[in-house]
Amino acid sequence: MANARDVQLDSLRAVAVTLVLYAHFLAPNGTSFLGHLGVRLFFVLSGFLITRLLLDARDTDAFATGPALRSFYARRVIRIFPPYFAVLGLVWLTDLEQSRSSLAWHALYLSNFWYALRNDWNPWLLCHFWSLSIEEQFYLAWPLIVLLAPRKRIEAITIGVICFSLAYRFYWPIAADPALARDLLPPASMDALACGALLAVRRARGADIPQWMRLSWPALAAVFLLVVWSDPGPASSTWEWPRWVLVQVLPLVPLAAIVAACSNGLGGRLGRLAELPPLLALGRMSYGVYLYHPILLAYAVKAQPWIPLNVSEQGPGRFLVAGAATLVAASLSWTFFEKPLNSLKRYFPYVRRARSPGETSWISPTAGGSTLDLRHTEARR
């Protein structure tokens, strides 16, 4: 699976998590469309990489559904659970921001439902877990579709998921009041995840993004920026709902086009920029950066009396102090915790073939003239 040029996707992770840090540490009023855009980029990347991985496994001669599913879930557990539950354990021990009452929901990856049902962002310390819950819910359902559905139907199913998600978005202006549920329930993010998945499905049959997407994405990105910078008007204005729908839908094509370009490998100056070692390092540990950053912010705010810079409010001081603490914590976590655990993935390859009668070994098979590198679940060198 691994293509050397796919290393540029790590740079996209770095860009995505930087947008989130900007929104939470530096942006005025503690909010910015850039943070939301960063999360949407993460979703497109996840949909693309997970779907391509599963399709590559399915297309090998030695593929078997049961072992592939078991390996997929085992590898996701190894990658995601240890730092996630370490954070929950820390929050439980310290009871930061009185978060214990919601920990069961977060532990079950139902954070998005917790906040949607209450229509409130408390406890704010763990509010970023809503997107991690969406990812986990996607991981539970999507492999079953990719590995069990008829191969020729997967693209149609993916397009159907996108259409369902878009219909969900248009449902709200007609039949419901503004609420967190419109952004936090799973259908609200399936469009971005399925756009990435659709790119992987098309790649599997030798195609790329359609020509109209390749040509139109700069114009759609420009319109998106104009809409974002427009005055939303009062809460009950006629522009509020169309603006919200456009902000959600317009970035889909540009984000998919950018992921497609980086997975193909950008050349020239952009390619060299996308392969800068600091960007790649930040991309590799982006999960930890996203996971830890509100926790480190909470501790920084508590330590404000001993910090000469202002970390209690959005601004450069918070960005420098909390951002630096987050990078240090994520780097240590990746080096001494996450990376060693990731080595356990070698015990859970996706396919196997017989080595000799009565004996089997798990290996990296070759199918259709292309080698499936089973040692990697993410596209990296």
Tab-separated table of C-alpha atoms in Angstrom:
chain	number	residue	atom	x	y	z
A	1	MET	CA	0.000	0.000	0.000
A	2	ALA	CA	2.635	2.486	1.076
A	3	ASN	CA	3.703	4.930	-1.576
A	4	ALA	CA	6.778	6.998	-0.761
A	5	ARG	CA	4.979	10.132	-1.917
A	6	ASP	CA	2.168	9.497	0.576
A	7	VAL	CA	4.494	10.923	3.181
A	8	GLN	CA	3.019	14.279	2.207
A	9	LEU	CA	-0.226	13.259	3.885
A	10	ASP	CA	1.602	13.606	7.203
A	11	SER	CA	2.092	17.264	6.337
A	12	LEU	CA	-1.658	17.580	5.834
A	13	ARG	CA	-2.148	16.182	9.338
A	14	ALA	CA	0.270	18.813	10.589
A	15	VAL	CA	-1.713	21.544	8.832
A	16	ALA	CA	-4.995	20.218	10.230
A	17	VAL	CA	-3.820	20.106	13.844
A	18	THR	CA	-2.197	23.549	13.526
A	19	LEU	CA	-5.550	24.985	12.447
A	20	VAL	CA	-7.138	23.442	15.549
A	21	LEU	CA	-4.439	24.867	17.837
A	22	TYR	CA	-4.880	28.291	16.288
A	23	ALA	CA	-8.631	28.176	16.872
A	24	HIS	CA	-8.333	27.060	20.499
A	25	PHE	CA	-5.295	29.079	21.584
A	26	LEU	CA	-4.976	32.191	19.443
A	27	ALA	CA	-8.163	33.027	17.527
A	28	PRO	CA	-10.264	35.936	18.868
A	29	ASN	CA	-13.159	34.868	21.117
A	30	GLY	CA	-11.871	31.309	21.220
A	31	THR	CA	-13.492	30.293	17.970
A	32	SER	CA	-12.557	30.193	14.309
A	33	PHE	CA	-13.776	28.433	11.187
A	34	LEU	CA	-10.153	27.272	10.743
A	35	GLY	CA	-10.475	24.844	13.636
A	36	HIS	CA	-13.576	23.319	12.086
A	37	LEU	CA	-11.779	23.146	8.748
A	38	GLY	CA	-8.889	21.298	10.385
A	39	VAL	CA	-11.257	18.676	11.801
A	40	ARG	CA	-12.927	18.242	8.410
A	41	LEU	CA	-9.506	17.708	6.838
A	42	PHE	CA	-8.789	14.995	9.419
A	43	PHE	CA	-12.053	13.311	8.451
A	44	VAL	CA	-11.254	13.309	4.725
A	45	LEU	CA	-7.797	11.879	5.445
A	46	SER	CA	-9.226	9.154	7.672
A	47	GLY	CA	-11.862	8.157	5.146
A	48	PHE	CA	-9.264	7.947	2.387
A	49	LEU	CA	-6.559	6.028	4.251
A	50	ILE	CA	-8.816	3.543	6.031
A	51	THR	CA	-10.791	2.732	2.878
A	52	ARG	CA	-7.680	2.331	0.749
A	53	LEU	CA	-6.103	0.082	3.350
A	54	LEU	CA	-9.158	-2.183	3.485
A	55	LEU	CA	-9.543	-2.316	-0.280
A	56	ASP	CA	-5.854	-3.192	-0.714
A	57	ALA	CA	-6.290	-6.051	1.739
A	58	ARG	CA	-9.486	-7.216	0.035
A	59	ASP	CA	-7.858	-7.272	-3.381
A	60	THR	CA	-5.161	-9.764	-2.371
A	61	ASP	CA	-5.506	-13.457	-3.229
A	62	ALA	CA	-5.054	-14.485	0.412
A	63	PHE	CA	-7.829	-12.221	1.729
A	64	ALA	CA	-10.272	-13.599	4.298
A	65	THR	CA	-12.954	-11.390	5.822
A	66	GLY	CA	-12.781	-12.631	9.413
A	67	PRO	CA	-9.006	-12.271	9.926
A	68	ALA	CA	-8.996	-8.912	8.127
A	69	LEU	CA	-11.731	-7.510	10.390
A	70	ARG	CA	-10.057	-8.836	13.538
A	71	SER	CA	-6.744	-7.321	12.501
A	72	PHE	CA	-8.304	-3.998	11.618
A	73	TYR	CA	-10.004	-3.601	14.992
A	74	ALA	CA	-6.953	-4.858	16.893
A	75	ARG	CA	-4.688	-2.369	15.143
A	76	ARG	CA	-7.113	0.490	15.769
A	77	VAL	CA	-7.231	-0.440	19.461
A	78	ILE	CA	-3.434	-0.462	19.656
A	79	ARG	CA	-3.151	2.914	17.954
A	80	ILE	CA	-6.051	4.791	19.544
A	81	PHE	CA	-6.968	3.419	22.957
A	82	PRO	CA	-3.793	3.726	25.106
A	83	PRO	CA	-3.309	7.526	24.987
A	84	TYR	CA	-7.061	8.125	24.883
A	85	PHE	CA	-7.787	6.205	28.065
A	86	ALA	CA	-4.646	7.569	29.703
A	87	VAL	CA	-6.140	11.045	29.286
A	88	LEU	CA	-9.472	9.898	30.693
A	89	GLY	CA	-7.676	8.359	33.647
A	90	LEU	CA	-5.841	11.608	34.317
A	91	VAL	CA	-9.072	13.591	34.128
A	92	TRP	CA	-10.757	11.142	36.508
A	93	LEU	CA	-7.919	11.402	39.035
A	94	THR	CA	-7.764	15.198	39.002
A	95	ASP	CA	-11.461	15.848	38.211
A	96	LEU	CA	-10.496	18.835	36.081
A	97	GLU	CA	-13.478	21.106	35.450
A	98	GLN	CA	-15.767	18.615	37.262
A	99	SER	CA	-15.600	16.255	34.295
A	100	ARG	CA	-16.215	12.956	36.087
A	101	SER	CA	-19.962	12.935	35.473
A	102	SER	CA	-19.434	12.601	31.721
A	103	LEU	CA	-16.487	10.184	31.690
A	104	ALA	CA	-18.601	7.096	31.006
A	105	TRP	CA	-19.894	8.688	27.794
A	106	HIS	CA	-16.378	9.574	26.691
A	107	ALA	CA	-15.076	6.107	27.581
A	108	LEU	CA	-17.745	4.583	25.313
A	109	TYR	CA	-16.888	7.005	22.492
A	110	LEU	CA	-20.248	8.738	22.788
A	111	SER	CA	-18.898	12.227	23.457
A	112	ASN	CA	-20.740	13.659	20.464
A	113	PHE	CA	-24.050	12.338	21.826
A	114	TRP	CA	-23.287	13.708	25.314
A	115	TYR	CA	-22.882	17.262	24.016
A	116	ALA	CA	-25.676	16.972	21.450
A	117	LEU	CA	-28.242	15.734	23.974
A	118	ARG	CA	-27.425	18.546	26.380
A	119	ASN	CA	-26.900	21.170	23.669
A	120	ASP	CA	-24.036	22.475	25.760
A	121	TRP	CA	-20.222	22.290	25.604
A	122	ASN	CA	-19.689	21.366	29.263
A	123	PRO	CA	-17.281	20.009	30.291
A	124	TRP	CA	-15.259	22.066	27.820
A	125	LEU	CA	-12.097	20.169	28.774
A	126	LEU	CA	-13.218	17.133	26.759
A	127	CYS	CA	-15.357	18.802	24.119
A	128	HIS	CA	-12.801	18.000	21.399
A	129	PHE	CA	-13.544	14.312	22.014
A	130	TRP	CA	-16.691	14.672	19.882
A	131	SER	CA	-14.618	14.284	16.713
A	132	LEU	CA	-12.704	11.294	18.121
A	133	SER	CA	-16.061	9.668	18.847
A	134	ILE	CA	-17.168	10.291	15.263
A	135	GLU	CA	-13.979	8.627	14.010
A	136	GLU	CA	-14.486	5.605	16.257
A	137	GLN	CA	-18.114	5.239	15.187
A	138	PHE	CA	-16.903	5.340	11.585
A	139	TYR	CA	-14.281	2.670	12.320
A	140	LEU	CA	-16.938	0.382	13.781
A	141	ALA	CA	-19.273	0.485	10.791
A	142	TRP	CA	-17.256	1.276	7.672
A	143	PRO	CA	-14.942	-1.793	7.566
A	144	LEU	CA	-18.009	-4.028	7.574
A	145	ILE	CA	-19.263	-2.266	4.444
A	146	VAL	CA	-15.919	-2.241	2.624
A	147	LEU	CA	-15.086	-5.867	3.397
A	148	LEU	CA	-18.560	-7.440	3.173
A	149	ALA	CA	-20.464	-5.490	0.519
A	150	PRO	CA	-20.241	-6.583	-3.128
A	151	ARG	CA	-17.058	-5.066	-4.508
A	152	LYS	CA	-18.790	-3.350	-7.418
A	153	ARG	CA	-21.358	-1.741	-5.097
A	154	ILE	CA	-18.946	0.006	-2.727
A	155	GLU	CA	-18.623	3.161	-4.820
A	156	ALA	CA	-22.396	3.516	-5.074
A	157	ILE	CA	-22.723	2.982	-1.327
A	158	THR	CA	-20.109	5.669	-0.692
A	159	ILE	CA	-21.942	8.159	-2.890
A	160	GLY	CA	-25.174	7.247	-1.100
A	161	VAL	CA	-23.562	8.024	2.270
A	162	ILE	CA	-22.492	11.441	0.992
A	163	CYS	CA	-25.997	12.161	-0.280
A	164	PHE	CA	-27.544	11.054	3.014
A	165	SER	CA	-25.221	13.353	4.952
A	166	LEU	CA	-26.036	16.293	2.700
A	167	ALA	CA	-29.757	15.581	3.063
A	168	TYR	CA	-29.289	15.620	6.837
A	169	ARG	CA	-27.722	19.057	6.586
A	170	PHE	CA	-30.596	20.418	4.504
A	171	TYR	CA	-33.091	18.888	6.926
A	172	TRP	CA	-32.135	21.250	9.731
A	173	PRO	CA	-33.075	24.563	8.089
A	174	ILE	CA	-36.476	23.120	7.181
A	175	ALA	CA	-37.513	21.162	10.251
A	176	ALA	CA	-35.342	22.020	13.264
A	177	ASP	CA	-33.886	24.821	15.333
A	178	PRO	CA	-30.147	25.458	15.565
A	179	ALA	CA	-28.586	23.032	18.027
A	180	LEU	CA	-25.301	21.220	18.588
A	181	ALA	CA	-26.911	18.060	17.239
A	182	ARG	CA	-26.803	19.432	13.701
A	183	ASP	CA	-22.972	19.367	13.875
A	184	LEU	CA	-22.230	16.550	16.326
A	185	LEU	CA	-24.399	13.582	15.337
A	186	PRO	CA	-22.686	11.086	13.002
A	187	PRO	CA	-24.515	12.045	9.756
A	188	ALA	CA	-23.103	15.566	10.052
A	189	SER	CA	-19.569	14.292	9.442
A	190	MET	CA	-20.192	11.326	7.146
A	191	ASP	CA	-19.929	13.560	4.077
A	192	ALA	CA	-16.261	14.392	4.771
A	193	LEU	CA	-15.364	10.815	5.749
A	194	ALA	CA	-17.163	9.424	2.706
A	195	CYS	CA	-15.510	11.945	0.367
A	196	GLY	CA	-12.149	10.562	1.433
A	197	ALA	CA	-13.496	7.037	1.063
A	198	LEU	CA	-14.786	7.798	-2.440
A	199	LEU	CA	-11.331	8.981	-3.464
A	200	ALA	CA	-9.878	5.660	-2.270
A	201	VAL	CA	-12.561	3.643	-4.084
A	202	ARG	CA	-11.887	5.466	-7.342
A	203	ARG	CA	-8.140	4.956	-6.925
A	204	ALA	CA	-8.717	1.230	-6.453
A	205	ARG	CA	-10.249	1.023	-9.933
A	206	GLY	CA	-7.522	3.151	-11.521
A	207	ALA	CA	-9.321	6.488	-11.523
A	208	ASP	CA	-8.714	9.745	-9.687
A	209	ILE	CA	-10.924	12.625	-8.659
A	210	PRO	CA	-13.271	13.693	-11.481
A	211	GLN	CA	-12.088	16.400	-13.826
A	212	TRP	CA	-14.797	18.811	-12.680
A	213	MET	CA	-13.520	18.575	-9.106
A	214	ARG	CA	-9.936	19.134	-10.158
A	215	LEU	CA	-10.919	22.252	-12.106
A	216	SER	CA	-13.509	23.703	-9.736
A	217	TRP	CA	-11.932	23.331	-6.304
A	218	PRO	CA	-10.065	26.698	-6.331
A	219	ALA	CA	-13.293	28.540	-7.167
A	220	LEU	CA	-15.208	26.628	-4.477
A	221	ALA	CA	-12.486	27.442	-1.948
A	222	ALA	CA	-12.709	31.132	-2.846
A	223	VAL	CA	-16.500	31.131	-2.462
A	224	PHE	CA	-16.105	29.365	0.883
A	225	LEU	CA	-13.790	32.105	2.163
A	226	LEU	CA	-16.186	34.806	0.996
A	227	VAL	CA	-19.074	33.120	2.807
A	228	VAL	CA	-17.058	32.654	6.002
A	229	TRP	CA	-15.985	36.288	6.029
A	230	SER	CA	-19.495	37.532	5.318
A	231	ASP	CA	-21.587	39.019	8.094
A	232	PRO	CA	-23.767	36.208	9.527
A	233	GLY	CA	-26.386	38.781	10.606
A	234	PRO	CA	-28.703	38.305	13.580
A	235	ALA	CA	-29.535	34.810	14.785
A	236	SER	CA	-32.919	34.805	13.072
A	237	SER	CA	-31.793	36.309	9.770
A	238	THR	CA	-32.615	34.600	6.486
A	239	TRP	CA	-28.863	34.366	5.729
A	240	GLU	CA	-27.966	32.373	8.850
A	241	TRP	CA	-29.108	28.943	7.621
A	242	PRO	CA	-27.808	29.194	4.012
A	243	ARG	CA	-24.495	30.471	5.364
A	244	TRP	CA	-24.185	27.508	7.736
A	245	VAL	CA	-24.982	25.006	4.977
A	246	LEU	CA	-22.484	26.583	2.586
A	247	VAL	CA	-19.720	26.652	5.202
A	248	GLN	CA	-20.260	22.928	5.767
A	249	VAL	CA	-20.564	21.825	2.143
A	250	LEU	CA	-18.244	24.070	0.122
A	251	PRO	CA	-14.945	22.765	1.610
A	252	LEU	CA	-15.634	19.135	0.674
A	253	VAL	CA	-14.364	19.298	-2.903
A	254	PRO	CA	-11.267	21.429	-2.114
A	255	LEU	CA	-10.268	19.163	0.776
A	256	ALA	CA	-10.703	16.012	-1.315
A	257	ALA	CA	-8.692	17.589	-4.150
A	258	ILE	CA	-5.864	18.536	-1.792
A	259	VAL	CA	-5.736	15.032	-0.287
A	260	ALA	CA	-5.712	13.549	-3.801
A	261	ALA	CA	-2.860	15.821	-4.887
A	262	CYS	CA	-0.710	15.039	-1.837
A	263	SER	CA	-1.347	11.314	-2.074
A	264	ASN	CA	-0.183	11.451	-5.694
A	265	GLY	CA	2.851	13.457	-4.628
A	266	LEU	CA	3.277	17.167	-5.115
A	267	GLY	CA	6.334	18.218	-7.083
A	268	GLY	CA	8.455	21.334	-7.156
A	269	ARG	CA	8.522	23.811	-4.296
A	270	LEU	CA	5.177	22.681	-2.894
A	271	GLY	CA	6.429	19.114	-2.769
A	272	ARG	CA	9.616	20.118	-0.970
A	273	LEU	CA	7.580	22.208	1.457
A	274	ALA	CA	5.230	19.284	2.111
A	275	GLU	CA	8.194	17.077	3.001
A	276	LEU	CA	9.918	19.388	5.476
A	277	PRO	CA	11.008	17.289	8.485
A	278	PRO	CA	9.299	19.522	11.105
A	279	LEU	CA	5.970	19.222	9.286
A	280	LEU	CA	6.306	15.459	8.956
A	281	ALA	CA	7.216	15.109	12.639
A	282	LEU	CA	4.201	17.176	13.683
A	283	GLY	CA	1.995	15.095	11.408
A	284	ARG	CA	3.201	11.828	12.916
A	285	MET	CA	2.325	12.954	16.430
A	286	SER	CA	-0.791	14.928	15.464
A	287	TYR	CA	-3.092	12.489	17.298
A	288	GLY	CA	-1.335	13.249	20.566
A	289	VAL	CA	-1.319	16.986	19.882
A	290	TYR	CA	-5.065	16.956	19.275
A	291	LEU	CA	-5.736	14.685	22.250
A	292	TYR	CA	-3.656	16.548	24.834
A	293	HIS	CA	-3.974	20.215	23.921
A	294	PRO	CA	-7.072	21.172	26.010
A	295	ILE	CA	-5.678	19.259	29.000
A	296	LEU	CA	-2.403	21.171	28.826
A	297	LEU	CA	-4.350	24.402	28.412
A	298	ALA	CA	-6.313	23.672	31.594
A	299	TYR	CA	-3.115	23.116	33.556
A	300	ALA	CA	-1.562	26.263	32.079
A	301	VAL	CA	-4.547	28.342	33.158
A	302	LYS	CA	-4.308	26.917	36.687
A	303	ALA	CA	-0.615	27.840	36.740
A	304	GLN	CA	-1.249	31.409	35.524
A	305	PRO	CA	0.100	33.025	38.771
A	306	TRP	CA	3.534	31.545	38.004
A	307	ILE	CA	3.532	32.244	34.253
A	308	PRO	CA	4.634	35.719	33.107
A	309	LEU	CA	2.581	35.538	29.894
A	310	ASN	CA	-1.203	35.754	29.759
A	311	VAL	CA	-2.508	32.223	29.237
A	312	SER	CA	-5.956	32.847	30.714
A	313	GLU	CA	-7.222	34.450	27.510
A	314	GLN	CA	-6.880	33.806	23.811
A	315	GLY	CA	-3.737	35.385	22.436
A	316	PRO	CA	-0.005	34.989	21.749
A	317	GLY	CA	0.792	34.111	25.363
A	318	ARG	CA	-1.620	31.193	25.410
A	319	PHE	CA	-0.505	30.055	21.986
A	320	LEU	CA	3.180	30.058	22.966
A	321	VAL	CA	2.897	28.500	26.425
A	322	ALA	CA	0.066	26.014	25.927
A	323	GLY	CA	1.226	25.247	22.395
A	324	ALA	CA	4.794	24.521	23.504
A	325	ALA	CA	3.574	22.363	26.402
A	326	THR	CA	1.328	20.436	24.018
A	327	LEU	CA	4.148	19.789	21.549
A	328	VAL	CA	6.484	18.592	24.303
A	329	ALA	CA	3.845	16.268	25.787
A	330	ALA	CA	2.844	14.891	22.371
A	331	SER	CA	6.478	14.341	21.391
A	332	LEU	CA	7.234	12.427	24.592
A	333	SER	CA	4.018	10.439	24.216
A	334	TRP	CA	4.849	9.489	20.642
A	335	THR	CA	8.453	8.530	21.375
A	336	PHE	CA	8.031	6.581	24.598
A	337	PHE	CA	4.399	5.456	24.553
A	338	GLU	CA	2.596	5.413	21.215
A	339	LYS	CA	5.423	4.414	18.875
A	340	PRO	CA	6.555	1.386	20.946
A	341	LEU	CA	2.940	0.211	21.216
A	342	ASN	CA	2.494	0.600	17.465
A	343	SER	CA	5.155	-2.051	16.957
A	344	LEU	CA	2.602	-4.579	18.241
A	345	LYS	CA	0.672	-4.146	15.011
A	346	ARG	CA	3.032	-6.597	13.345
A	347	TYR	CA	1.190	-9.355	15.156
A	348	PHE	CA	-2.064	-8.388	13.410
A	349	PRO	CA	-1.499	-8.415	9.623
A	350	TYR	CA	-4.513	-8.363	7.341
A	351	VAL	CA	-3.986	-11.442	5.177
A	352	ARG	CA	-2.206	-14.762	5.361
A	353	ARG	CA	-1.322	-17.639	3.108
A	354	ALA	CA	-0.208	-21.177	3.667
A	355	ARG	CA	3.495	-21.720	4.223
A	356	SER	CA	3.364	-25.485	4.129
A	357	PRO	CA	0.685	-28.122	4.709
A	358	GLY	CA	-0.730	-27.713	8.179
A	359	GLU	CA	1.233	-24.524	8.830
A	360	THR	CA	0.346	-20.908	8.091
A	361	SER	CA	2.304	-17.704	8.334
A	362	TRP	CA	1.206	-14.107	8.126
A	363	ILE	CA	3.012	-12.327	5.331
A	364	SER	CA	2.835	-9.487	2.819
A	365	PRO	CA	1.250	-10.983	-0.298
A	366	THR	CA	1.540	-9.760	-3.845
A	367	ALA	CA	-1.575	-9.363	-5.949
A	368	GLY	CA	-2.058	-7.883	-9.379
A	369	GLY	CA	1.602	-6.970	-9.660
A	370	SER	CA	1.585	-4.586	-6.685
A	371	THR	CA	2.933	-5.368	-3.243
A	372	LEU	CA	0.738	-4.811	-0.217
A	373	ASP	CA	2.996	-3.678	2.611
A	374	LEU	CA	1.187	-4.988	5.663
A	375	ARG	CA	3.550	-3.431	8.137
A	376	HIS	CA	1.967	-0.024	7.685
A	377	THR	CA	-1.569	1.037	8.392
A	378	GLU	CA	-0.855	4.623	7.517
A	379	ALA	CA	0.806	5.957	4.423
A	380	ARG	CA	4.322	6.844	5.545
A	381	ARG	CA	7.861	6.098	4.410
